Coordinates of C-alpha atoms and ligand atoms in Angstrom, one line a residue:
X1 CA -52.7 31.8 45.8
X2 CA -54.6 34.1 48.3
X3 CA -53.5 36.7 47.8
X4 CA -53.5 36.9 43.9
X5 CA -56.3 36.3 44.1
X6 CA -57.0 39.2 46.8
X7 CA -55.4 41.2 44.0
X8 CA -57.4 39.9 41.4
X9 CA -61.2 42.2 43.6
X10 CA -59.7 44.8 43.9
X11 CA -57.8 45.1 40.0
X12 CA -58.7 43.8 36.4
X13 CA -56.8 40.9 34.8
X14 CA -55.5 41.8 31.3
X15 CA -53.3 39.8 28.9
X16 CA -49.7 41.2 26.8
X17 CA -47.9 40.2 23.6
X18 CA -43.8 40.1 23.4
X19 CA -42.6 43.6 23.4
X20 CA -45.6 45.3 24.6
X21 CA -44.5 47.5 26.9
X22 CA -46.5 48.5 30.8
X23 CA -44.9 51.9 31.5
X24 CA -42.6 53.7 30.5
X25 CA -39.4 56.1 32.1
X26 CA -41.7 59.2 32.3
X27 CA -44.6 58.2 32.5
X28 CA -46.8 59.8 35.2
X29 CA -47.8 56.4 37.2
X30 CA -48.7 53.0 36.5
X31 CA -50.7 50.4 38.1
X32 CA -48.9 47.7 40.4
X33 CA -48.3 45.0 38.9
X34 CA -49.0 41.0 40.0
X35 CA -47.8 38.1 37.4
X36 CA -50.5 35.1 36.5
X37 CA -48.2 34.2 33.4
X38 CA -45.5 35.4 30.8
X39 CA -42.1 37.2 32.0
X40 CA -41.2 40.9 31.1
X41 CA -38.0 42.6 32.3
X42 CA -37.4 45.8 33.5
X43 CA -34.9 48.4 32.1
X44 CA -33.3 51.4 32.4
X45 CA -33.7 54.8 30.4
X46 CA -30.1 53.4 28.8
X47 CA -33.2 49.9 27.7
X48 CA -30.2 47.8 30.4
X49 CA -32.2 45.3 31.5
X50 CA -32.0 45.3 36.0
X51 CA -34.1 42.4 36.7
X52 CA -37.1 39.9 35.1
X53 CA -39.8 38.9 37.1
X54 CA -42.4 35.8 36.4
X55 CA -45.4 34.2 37.5
X56 CA -46.5 34.8 41.2
X57 CA -43.9 37.8 40.8
X58 CA -44.7 41.6 41.2
X59 CA -43.6 44.8 39.6
X60 CA -44.1 48.0 41.5
X61 CA -41.9 50.5 44.0
X62 CA -42.4 53.1 45.8
X63 CA -42.9 55.7 43.8
X64 CA -45.9 53.4 43.5
X65 CA -46.2 54.5 46.5
X66 CA -45.6 58.3 47.1
X67 CA -46.8 58.5 43.5
X68 CA -43.5 60.4 41.9
X69 CA -43.1 59.3 37.6
X70 CA -41.9 56.7 36.6
X71 CA -38.1 56.1 36.3
X72 CA -37.7 52.4 34.8
X73 CA -39.5 51.0 31.6
X74 CA -41.3 47.1 31.6
X75 CA -41.2 46.0 28.3
X76 CA -42.5 42.2 27.5
X77 CA -40.2 39.3 27.0
X78 CA -42.9 36.5 26.8
X79 CA -47.0 36.9 26.6
X80 CA -48.0 37.7 29.8
X81 CA -51.7 37.7 31.7
X82 CA -51.6 39.1 35.2
X83 CA -53.7 41.5 36.7
X84 CA -52.9 45.3 37.2
X85 CA -54.4 47.2 40.4
X86 CA -54.4 51.3 40.4
X87 CA -53.0 53.5 42.5
X88 CA -56.1 54.3 45.1
X89 CA -57.2 50.8 45.5
X90 CA -53.8 49.3 46.0
X91 CA -53.3 51.8 49.0
X92 CA -57.5 50.6 50.4
X93 CA -55.7 46.6 50.1
X94 CA -52.7 47.6 51.8
X95 CA -55.2 49.6 54.9
X96 CA -57.8 46.3 54.9
X97 CA -54.5 43.2 54.2
X98 CA -51.9 42.4 57.2
X99 CA -49.6 40.4 55.5
X100 CA -50.4 41.9 52.2
X101 CA -49.6 44.8 53.2
X102 CA -45.5 43.4 55.1
X103 CA -45.2 42.1 52.0
X104 CA -45.6 44.3 49.4
X105 CA -43.9 47.4 51.9
X106 CA -41.1 45.6 52.7
X107 CA -40.3 44.4 48.6
X108 CA -40.7 48.3 47.7
X109 CA -38.4 49.6 50.4
X110 CA -35.5 47.2 48.8
X111 CA -36.3 47.7 45.7
X112 CA -36.1 51.1 46.4
X113 CA -31.9 50.9 48.4
X114 CA -31.5 48.9 45.4
X115 CA -32.2 51.2 42.8
X116 CA -30.5 54.3 45.1
X117 CA -27.2 52.2 44.9
X118 CA -27.0 52.0 40.2
X119 CA -26.3 54.8 38.2
X120 CA -28.5 56.0 35.4
X121 CA -31.8 55.2 37.6
X122 CA -33.5 58.5 38.1
X123 CA -32.8 62.1 37.1
X124 CA -29.1 62.8 36.0
X125 CA -28.2 66.5 38.5
X126 CA -25.4 68.1 36.1
X127 CA -22.5 70.1 37.6
X128 CA -19.7 70.9 39.1
X129 CA -18.9 69.7 42.6
X130 CA -17.9 73.4 43.3
X131 CA -20.9 74.8 42.9
X132 CA -23.3 75.3 46.3
X133 CA -26.7 75.2 44.2
X134 CA -25.3 71.4 42.6
X135 CA -24.1 70.3 46.1
X136 CA -27.5 71.9 47.5
X137 CA -29.7 69.3 45.0
X138 CA -27.7 66.2 45.5
X139 CA -28.0 66.7 49.4
X140 CA -31.8 67.1 48.4
X141 CA -31.5 64.1 46.3
X142 CA -29.9 61.3 48.6
X143 CA -32.1 62.4 51.8
X144 CA -35.2 62.2 49.7
X145 CA -33.7 58.7 48.5
X146 CA -34.5 59.6 45.0
X147 CA -32.4 57.3 42.0
X148 CA -30.0 59.9 40.5
X149 CA -26.8 60.5 40.1
X150 CA -24.7 62.7 39.0
X151 CA -22.8 63.8 36.5
X152 CA -19.9 66.1 36.5
X153 CA -18.2 68.2 34.4
X154 CA -14.9 68.1 35.0
X155 CA -14.8 63.9 34.6
X156 CA -17.6 64.2 30.9
X157 CA -16.9 65.6 28.8
X158 CA -20.6 66.5 27.4
X159 CA -21.6 67.3 31.2
X160 CA -18.9 70.2 30.3
X161 CA -20.2 71.9 26.6
X162 CA -23.7 71.3 27.9
X163 CA -22.8 73.8 30.7
X164 CA -21.0 76.0 29.0
X165 CA -23.7 78.1 27.0
X166 CA -25.1 77.8 31.1
X167 CA -25.6 80.9 34.0
X168 CA -24.5 81.3 36.8
X169 CA -28.1 80.3 38.4
X170 CA -29.3 77.8 35.5
X171 CA -26.8 75.0 37.1
X172 CA -27.2 72.8 38.3
X173 CA -28.9 71.8 35.6
X174 CA -31.4 68.8 35.3
X175 CA -32.8 66.0 33.7
X176 CA -35.3 64.5 34.6
X177 CA -37.1 60.3 33.8
X178 CA -38.4 61.0 30.1
X179 CA -35.7 64.2 28.9
X180 CA -37.7 66.9 31.3
X181 CA -35.3 69.6 31.9
X182 CA -34.7 71.7 34.4
X183 CA -32.4 74.5 34.8
X184 CA -31.1 75.6 38.0
X185 CA -34.7 73.9 40.0
X186 CA -35.3 75.0 43.7
X187 CA -35.4 71.4 46.4
X188 CA -39.5 72.6 45.8
X189 CA -39.5 73.5 42.1
X190 CA -37.4 69.3 41.6
X191 CA -40.4 67.5 43.1
X192 CA -43.3 68.9 42.0
X193 CA -41.9 68.4 38.7
X194 CA -40.7 64.8 39.4
X195 CA -44.7 64.6 40.6
X196 CA -43.3 64.0 44.5
X197 CA -46.2 64.2 47.5
X198 CA -48.7 66.9 46.6
X199 CA -49.5 69.5 45.8
X200 CA -50.7 71.7 47.8
X201 CA -54.2 74.3 47.2
X202 CA -53.4 77.2 47.7
X203 CA -55.3 77.0 50.7
X204 CA -56.5 73.8 52.3
X205 CA -58.3 72.6 55.0
X206 CA -58.2 69.4 56.6
X207 CA -58.4 68.6 61.0
X208 CA -54.9 67.9 61.8
X209 CA -51.5 70.1 60.5
X210 CA -48.4 68.2 61.3
X211 CA -45.0 70.6 60.9
X212 CA -42.1 68.5 60.6
X213 CA -41.7 64.8 59.7
X214 CA -39.3 63.4 61.9
X215 CA -40.1 60.8 63.9
X216 CA -42.5 63.0 66.5
X217 CA -44.4 64.1 63.1
X218 CA -44.5 60.5 61.8
X219 CA -46.1 58.9 64.7
X220 CA -48.7 61.5 64.8
X221 CA -49.5 61.6 61.1
X222 CA -49.8 57.6 61.8
X223 CA -52.1 57.9 65.2
X224 CA -54.2 60.6 63.4
X225 CA -55.1 59.2 60.1
X226 CA -55.1 55.5 61.7
X227 CA -58.1 56.9 64.2
X228 CA -60.2 59.1 61.3
X229 CA -58.2 62.6 61.0
X230 CA -57.6 64.2 58.2
X231 CA -54.2 64.9 58.2
X232 CA -51.6 67.3 56.6
X233 CA -47.2 66.6 57.7
X234 CA -45.8 69.9 56.3
X235 CA -42.3 69.2 56.2
X236 CA -39.8 71.7 54.9
X237 CA -37.0 69.1 53.4
X238 CA -37.1 65.2 53.7
X239 CA -39.4 63.6 55.7
X240 CA -38.0 61.5 58.5
X241 CA -35.9 64.6 60.6
X242 CA -32.7 64.3 62.0
X243 CA -33.7 60.4 62.8
X244 CA -33.5 60.1 59.0
X245 CA -30.2 60.9 59.0
X246 CA -29.1 58.3 61.8
X247 CA -27.1 55.7 60.2
X248 CA -28.6 53.3 62.3
X249 CA -30.9 54.0 65.2
X250 CA -29.9 50.7 68.2
X251 CA -32.3 51.7 70.4
X252 CA -35.8 51.3 68.3
X253 CA -38.2 49.1 69.7
X254 CA -39.0 46.1 68.2
X255 CA -36.0 46.5 65.9
X256 CA -32.9 44.0 68.1
X257 CA -30.7 44.5 64.9
X258 CA -31.0 48.3 65.3
X259 CA -32.2 49.4 61.7
X260 CA -31.0 52.4 59.8
X261 CA -32.6 56.4 60.2
X262 CA -33.6 55.6 56.0
X263 CA -35.1 52.4 56.7
X264 CA -37.1 53.5 59.9
X265 CA -38.6 56.8 58.1
X266 CA -39.0 54.7 54.5
X267 CA -40.9 52.2 56.5
X268 CA -43.4 54.6 59.0
X269 CA -44.1 57.1 56.0
X270 CA -45.9 54.1 54.2
X271 CA -47.3 53.2 56.8
X272 CA -48.9 57.4 57.0
X273 CA -49.2 57.2 53.7
X274 CA -50.6 53.5 54.2
X275 CA -53.6 54.7 56.4
X276 CA -54.2 58.5 53.6
X277 CA -52.5 60.7 55.9
X278 CA -50.8 63.6 53.1
X279 CA -47.1 65.0 53.0
X280 CA -46.6 68.2 51.3
X281 CA -42.3 68.4 51.2
X282 CA -40.5 71.1 51.2
X283 CA -42.7 73.2 52.2
X284 CA -41.7 75.6 55.4
X285 CA -44.1 76.9 57.6
X286 CA -42.7 80.3 58.5
X287 CA -46.2 82.3 60.4
X288 CA -48.7 81.1 62.9
X289 CA -51.9 82.8 63.7
X290 CA -54.4 81.5 66.0
X291 CA -58.1 81.2 65.5
X292 CA -61.4 80.8 67.1
X293 CA -62.6 77.4 64.8
X294 CA -59.3 77.0 63.2
X295 CA -56.1 78.3 64.2
X296 CA -54.1 79.3 60.1
X297 CA -50.9 78.1 58.9
X298 CA -48.7 80.4 56.7
X299 CA -46.3 78.9 54.1
X300 CA -42.5 79.9 52.3
X301 CA -44.5 79.1 49.2
X302 CA -47.3 81.8 49.6
X303 CA -50.0 78.6 51.1
X304 CA -52.1 79.0 53.9
X305 CA -53.2 75.9 55.9
X306 CA -55.5 76.0 58.3
X307 CA -56.5 73.8 60.6
X308 CA -59.4 72.7 63.8
X309 CA -55.7 71.5 65.2
X310 CA -52.1 72.1 65.1
X311 CA -48.8 69.8 65.9
X312 CA -45.5 71.7 66.4
X313 CA -43.9 68.6 65.8
X314 CA -40.0 71.0 64.0
X315 CA -38.1 69.1 66.6
X316 CA -34.7 70.6 67.0
X317 CA -30.6 71.1 65.2
X318 CA -28.1 69.4 67.2
X319 CA -25.2 71.3 66.5
X320 CA -22.2 69.0 64.8
X321 CA -19.0 69.0 64.7
X322 CA -17.0 71.0 61.7
X323 CA -15.0 67.7 60.3
X324 CA -14.9 65.1 57.3
X325 CA -17.0 62.5 56.6
X326 CA -19.1 63.3 60.1
X327 CA -22.1 61.5 58.5
X328 CA -20.3 58.6 58.2
X329 CA -19.5 57.6 61.8
X330 CA -23.0 59.0 63.0
X331 CA -24.5 55.9 64.4
X332 CA -22.2 53.9 64.4
X333 CA -19.1 55.0 66.6
X334 CA -20.2 58.9 66.8
X335 CA -24.0 59.2 69.3
X336 CA -25.5 62.3 69.9
X337 CA -26.9 60.7 73.3
X338 CA -25.5 57.5 75.9
X339 CA -27.6 55.9 78.2
X340 CA -27.5 51.8 78.8
X341 CA -27.6 50.3 75.0
X342 CA -23.5 52.9 74.8
X343 CA -22.9 52.5 77.9
X344 CA -22.6 48.3 77.8
X345 CA -20.9 49.0 73.8
X346 CA -17.8 50.5 75.4
X347 CA -16.6 49.0 78.0
X348 CA -13.7 48.9 78.2
X349 CA -13.0 50.9 75.1
X350 CA -11.7 54.7 74.8
X351 CA -14.2 56.9 74.6
X352 CA -13.8 60.4 73.8
X353 CA -16.6 63.0 74.8
X354 CA -16.5 66.0 73.6
X355 CA -19.4 69.4 75.5
X356 CA -18.5 71.2 78.6
X357 CA -22.2 71.6 79.6
X358 CA -24.1 69.1 82.2
X359 CA -25.1 67.2 79.5
X360 CA -21.4 66.2 78.2
X361 CA -20.6 66.1 82.1
X362 CA -23.8 63.0 83.6
X363 CA -22.3 61.9 79.9
X364 CA -19.4 61.1 80.2
X365 CA -20.1 60.3 84.6
X366 CA -22.0 57.3 82.7
X367 CA -20.1 55.5 80.7
X368 CA -17.2 55.4 83.3
X369 CA -19.4 53.8 85.7
X370 CA -20.4 51.3 81.7
X371 CA -15.9 50.7 82.4
X372 CA -15.5 53.2 79.3
X373 CA -11.9 55.2 79.2
X374 CA -12.9 58.5 79.1
X375 CA -11.5 62.0 78.0
X376 CA -13.9 64.9 78.1
X377 CA -12.9 67.2 75.6
X378 CA -14.7 70.8 76.3
X379 CA -12.9 74.5 74.5
X380 CA -13.2 77.1 77.7
X381 CA -9.7 76.8 79.7
X382 CA -11.7 75.9 82.6
X383 CA -14.9 73.7 83.0
X384 CA -16.4 75.0 85.5
X385 CA -17.7 78.7 83.6
X386 CA -19.9 75.6 81.6
X387 CA -20.6 72.6 84.0
X388 CA -21.8 72.2 87.6
X389 CA -19.0 71.4 90.8
X390 CA -21.1 68.7 91.3
X391 CA -20.9 66.9 88.5
X392 CA -16.8 67.9 88.0
X393 CA -16.9 66.0 91.1
X394 CA -18.0 63.9 90.2
X395 CA -16.1 64.0 86.5
X396 CA -13.2 63.7 89.7
X397 CA -14.1 60.4 91.2
X398 CA -14.8 58.1 87.7
X399 CA -11.9 58.7 86.7
X400 CA -12.4 60.8 83.4
X401 CA -9.6 62.8 82.1
X402 CA -10.8 66.0 81.4
X403 CA -8.8 67.8 78.7
X404 CA -9.6 71.5 78.6
X405 CA -8.9 74.0 75.6
X406 CA -9.0 71.5 73.3
X407 CA -11.0 70.8 69.9
X408 CA -11.1 68.4 67.3
X409 CA -10.3 69.4 63.5
X410 CA -9.9 65.3 61.8
X411 CA -11.8 62.0 63.0
X412 CA -9.7 58.8 61.7
X413 CA -11.1 54.7 61.0
X414 CA -12.4 52.8 58.1
X415 CA -16.2 51.4 57.5
X416 CA -17.8 54.3 59.8
X417 CA -15.8 52.4 63.3
X418 CA -13.8 55.0 65.0
X419 CA -10.3 54.2 65.5
X420 CA -8.4 58.1 67.1
X421 CA -9.2 62.0 66.1
X422 CA -6.8 64.3 65.5
X423 CA -7.2 67.3 67.0
X424 CA -6.8 71.3 66.3
X425 CA -2.7 71.4 68.0
X426 CA -2.5 68.2 66.1
X427 CA -2.5 66.0 69.0
X428 CA -3.4 62.3 68.0
X429 CA -5.5 60.4 70.4
X430 CA -7.1 56.8 69.7
X431 CA -10.5 57.4 71.1
X432 CA -12.6 53.6 69.9
X433 CA -16.0 56.5 70.0
X434 CA -16.9 59.8 70.1
X435 CA -20.1 61.3 71.5
X436 CA -21.7 65.1 71.0
X437 CA -22.7 67.0 74.2
X438 CA -22.5 70.6 71.7
X439 CA -26.2 72.1 72.4
X440 CA -29.2 72.0 70.5
X441 CA -31.5 74.8 69.0
X442 CA -35.1 74.4 68.0
X443 CA -36.5 75.0 64.1
X444 CA -39.0 77.5 66.6
X445 CA -37.9 81.5 65.4
X446 CA -40.0 81.3 62.8
X447 CA -43.2 81.3 65.7
X448 CA -42.1 84.9 67.4
X449 CA -44.7 84.9 70.7
X450 CA -47.5 82.9 69.9
X451 CA -47.2 80.2 71.7
X452 CA -44.8 80.6 74.4
X453 CA -41.3 79.3 74.7
X454 CA -38.3 78.7 77.5
X455 CA -35.4 80.8 77.7
X456 CA -33.8 78.6 74.7
X457 CA -36.5 79.3 72.4
X458 CA -37.9 75.7 73.5
X459 CA -42.3 74.7 73.3
X460 CA -42.9 75.2 76.7
X461 CA -46.4 72.4 77.1
X462 CA -49.0 71.4 79.2
X463 CA -48.7 73.1 83.6
X464 CA -45.6 75.5 82.6
X465 CA -47.5 76.1 79.9
X466 CA -50.4 77.1 81.9
X467 CA -52.5 74.6 79.4
X468 CA -54.5 71.8 80.6
X469 CA -53.1 69.1 78.4
X470 CA -49.8 67.4 78.5
X471 CA -48.9 68.2 75.6
X472 CA -50.8 71.2 74.7
X473 CA -48.8 75.2 74.6
X474 CA -49.9 78.0 75.8
X475 CA -52.7 78.2 72.5
X476 CA -55.6 75.4 72.7
X477 CA -55.2 73.4 69.6
X478 CA -52.3 74.1 69.2
X479 CA -50.2 70.8 70.7
X480 CA -45.9 70.4 70.8
X481 CA -44.2 67.0 71.2
X482 CA -40.3 65.8 70.2
X483 CA -37.3 67.1 70.2
X484 CA -39.1 71.0 70.3
X485 CA -41.1 70.5 73.0
X486 CA -39.0 72.2 76.8
X487 CA -38.4 69.1 78.9
X488 CA -37.6 66.4 75.6
X489 CA -36.2 63.1 76.3
X490 CA -34.5 63.8 72.8
X491 CA -35.0 60.5 72.3
X492 CA -37.1 58.7 68.3
X493 CA -38.6 57.1 70.4
X494 CA -40.6 59.5 72.4
X495 CA -40.9 62.0 70.1
X496 CA -43.1 59.1 68.6
X497 CA -44.9 58.3 71.6
X498 CA -45.4 62.0 72.2
X499 CA -46.8 62.6 68.4
X500 CA -48.5 59.1 68.6
X501 CA -50.0 60.7 72.1
X502 CA -50.7 64.2 70.6
X503 CA -54.3 62.4 68.8
X504 CA -55.2 61.2 71.6
X505 CA -55.8 65.2 72.8
X506 CA -57.2 66.7 69.7
X507 CA -59.8 63.8 69.6
X508 CA -60.7 66.0 72.7
X509 CA -59.9 69.5 71.4
X510 CA -62.2 68.8 68.7
X511 CA -65.1 67.2 70.4
X512 CA -64.6 67.2 73.8
X513 CA -67.9 64.7 74.6
X514 CA -66.3 61.5 72.6
X515 CA -63.9 61.7 73.3
X516 CA -63.9 61.3 77.2
X517 CA -66.1 58.1 76.4
X518 CA -63.1 56.4 75.4
Ligands
LIG10 C1 -27.3 62.0 63.8 C2 -28.2 61.4 65.1 C3 -28.3 59.5 65.0 C4 -29.6 60.1 66.9 N1 -29.4 58.5 66.5 C5 -30.5 57.9 67.5 C6 -30.6 57.3 68.7 O1 -29.7 56.2 67.8 N2 -31.5 56.9 68.8 C7 -32.1 58.0 68.9 O2 -33.5 57.6 69.9 N3 -32.4 58.9 68.8 C8 -31.5 60.0 67.9 N4 -31.3 60.4 67.7 C9 -32.2 61.4 68.3 C10 -33.1 61.2 67.7 O3 -32.9 61.3 66.1 C11 -34.8 62.4 67.5 O4 -34.4 62.6 68.9 C12 -35.8 63.0 67.1 O5 -35.2 62.6 65.3 C13 -36.4 64.4 67.5 O6 -37.8 63.5 65.9 P1 -38.4 64.6 66.0 O7 -40.1 64.8 65.3 O8 -39.3 65.4 67.5 O9 -37.6 66.1 65.3 P2 -36.9 66.0 64.5 O10 -36.1 64.7 63.3 O11 -35.6 67.2 64.2 O12 -37.7 66.4 62.8 C14 -38.3 67.8 62.9 C15 -38.6 67.9 61.6 O13 -39.4 69.1 61.0 C16 -38.9 69.6 59.7 N5 -38.5 71.2 60.5 C17 -37.6 72.0 60.6 N6 -38.6 73.6 60.6 C18 -39.5 73.2 59.6 C19 -40.5 74.0 59.6 N7 -40.7 75.7 59.7 N8 -41.8 74.3 58.6 C20 -41.9 72.2 58.6 N9 -40.7 71.8 59.2 C21 -39.8 71.7 59.7 C22 -37.6 69.9 59.7 O14 -36.9 69.5 58.8 C23 -36.3 67.6 60.9 O15 -36.7 67.0 59.1 C24 -30.2 60.9 66.8 C25 -30.0 62.4 66.4 C26 -28.8 62.3 65.5 C27 -29.2 64.0 64.8

C-alpha cells in the first residue's frame, strides 16, 4: 500500500471505462500503470489475451525504460481507477526508491523474457532462412531481446506471395507493431523505427563516452552516471557484449545459482538507464581523434561525439569452434576459461581442452589437478611448435593425454549437456566438458596508432603505456577496461571492476582538486 502511495505522489490518478484502451500496439509510448480498482486485459496484435491484471497489479515492461514502440494492447475489462506515472517520473522514482525499483525491474525483466518466448508478439521478420540478411536481422532481434516472430516463405504461402515481388535488397520484409513495414532494413534502421535507445544528434557533447557496452562498459556507465557524469554508451551490436551471449555465468559474485548472460545484461542495462546513462545502439565507433579539451569519436553513421573522457571497452572476439549448435552448450558444458568452479565441476569427468598454446596447457593442468581426465587436442603435429617446454612437461606429469592433428567437427549431447565430440577423422570421444583456448583478437583495428597497443593489438595502460593512472592509455583522458586491455583477466567480474575503477580516474582527470579530497 505504501508503494501505491509513493506512486500516487509521482503520478496522476485516472479512471477508465470498460472497453477503453489504455495503450495500443504501435503507440510511441505509454505510462506506467498501477491499479487501485478494476481489471485490464493485455492482448497481442491479433487480439489474443496474454494476461489480466487487477487491483494492486501493474502494467509495464522493459520498453518503459528503453522507450521502444508499444507491442501490446491493454483493454479495460472492469471499470478502473489507477495511477499513471509517465516514463521520466518513473525513472526518477526508480532511482530514489530501492525496494520499488527491485520489484519493478525484476518484473519488467521477467515479463520481457516471457514475451520473447511467445509467437505473434513484436516484430515479424519475413524472409527465407537461406537469406543471409534475414539471418542477420533474426540474430540481431534475438540478441536485442526483441519480441519477434520469423515467418518463412517456405512454410507460409502469404509470406511467399509477398516476398515474390520484392528485390533481393528489400528482403527481409519487417512488419512493425502497428502495421508499418520496413524493406531490407539495417540493424540501425530497425532500431530507430522501433524507437529503441537513442537517435543520436549529429554532434553530442558529453563528459564520458564509453565505447562498447559489454560488462566493462556497462560497469563504467553505472558508476559514471550514478556519480554525476554525463555518460553515453556507444555499442556496435547489442548491449551486453560477450557476457550477454553466455547461457550461464556461474562465477559472478552474488549469484550462487549462476545467472544467464541475458539476465545479467538486462539487469545491468536497466541499472545504467535508471541512473541516467544514455545507451546508443547499434552505432560503431570508427575513429578517435584526441584533443586538448575534448576527444572526438566518429561513428560509422557520421555522428560525432566530443567527450572530455573516453573509455575503450570494445572487448575481444574469442575464436569459437565452427561447429553447429555450439551456443547451446556454451556456459553449461563448453567454456572459455578454467578456474576453481570449473575444476570442481569437472572432477572425475572426461574433459577435452582444445588449443595448442600456453593458456590451453595451463587449463589442462589445472583441470587434471582437480581430478578430471583431460585430453588436450590441437591441430599441429607437435605441441612444442606452440607451447612452452615446461608446460609440456607439466601436462605429461599430470597425465593429460595429448592428441596431435585433431580438430572437432561436431558436438553431441542434450539440453546443453555435452556427451561426446566427433573429430574430422571420424573418431568419437566421450567428453562431458570442453574448454576452448583458440585465442582472442581485440576489437581495436579501428584505433590505428592513436593509443599505444601491444603486438597483438590489445591496448596498453598504466606504466606500460607511460601513463599516470592504472587504466589510462598513452593519451591522457582516454582509458581502457576489460578484455580490450593488454594483460586483462578476461572475466566478467574483472571487466565490471575495471569499468567502475575508470570512473574514479575520470573524476581525477576532469577536476583534479576535487577528486583528490575523497
Ligand atoms: C561464450 C562465453 C562465455 C563466457 N562465460 C564467462 C563466465 O562464465 N564467467 C566469466 O567471468 N567470464 C565469462 N566469459 C568472458 C567474459 O564474457 C568477458 O571477459 C567479458 O564479457 C569482457 O567484457 P568486456 O566489456 O571487456 O568486453 P565484451 O564483453 O567483449 O564487450 C565489448 C563490446 O564492445 C562492442 N564493440 C566492439 N567494437 C566496437 C566499436 N568499434 N564501437 C562500438 N562498440 C564496439 C562489442 O559489440 C561488445 O558488445 C565468457 C565469454 C564467452 C565468449
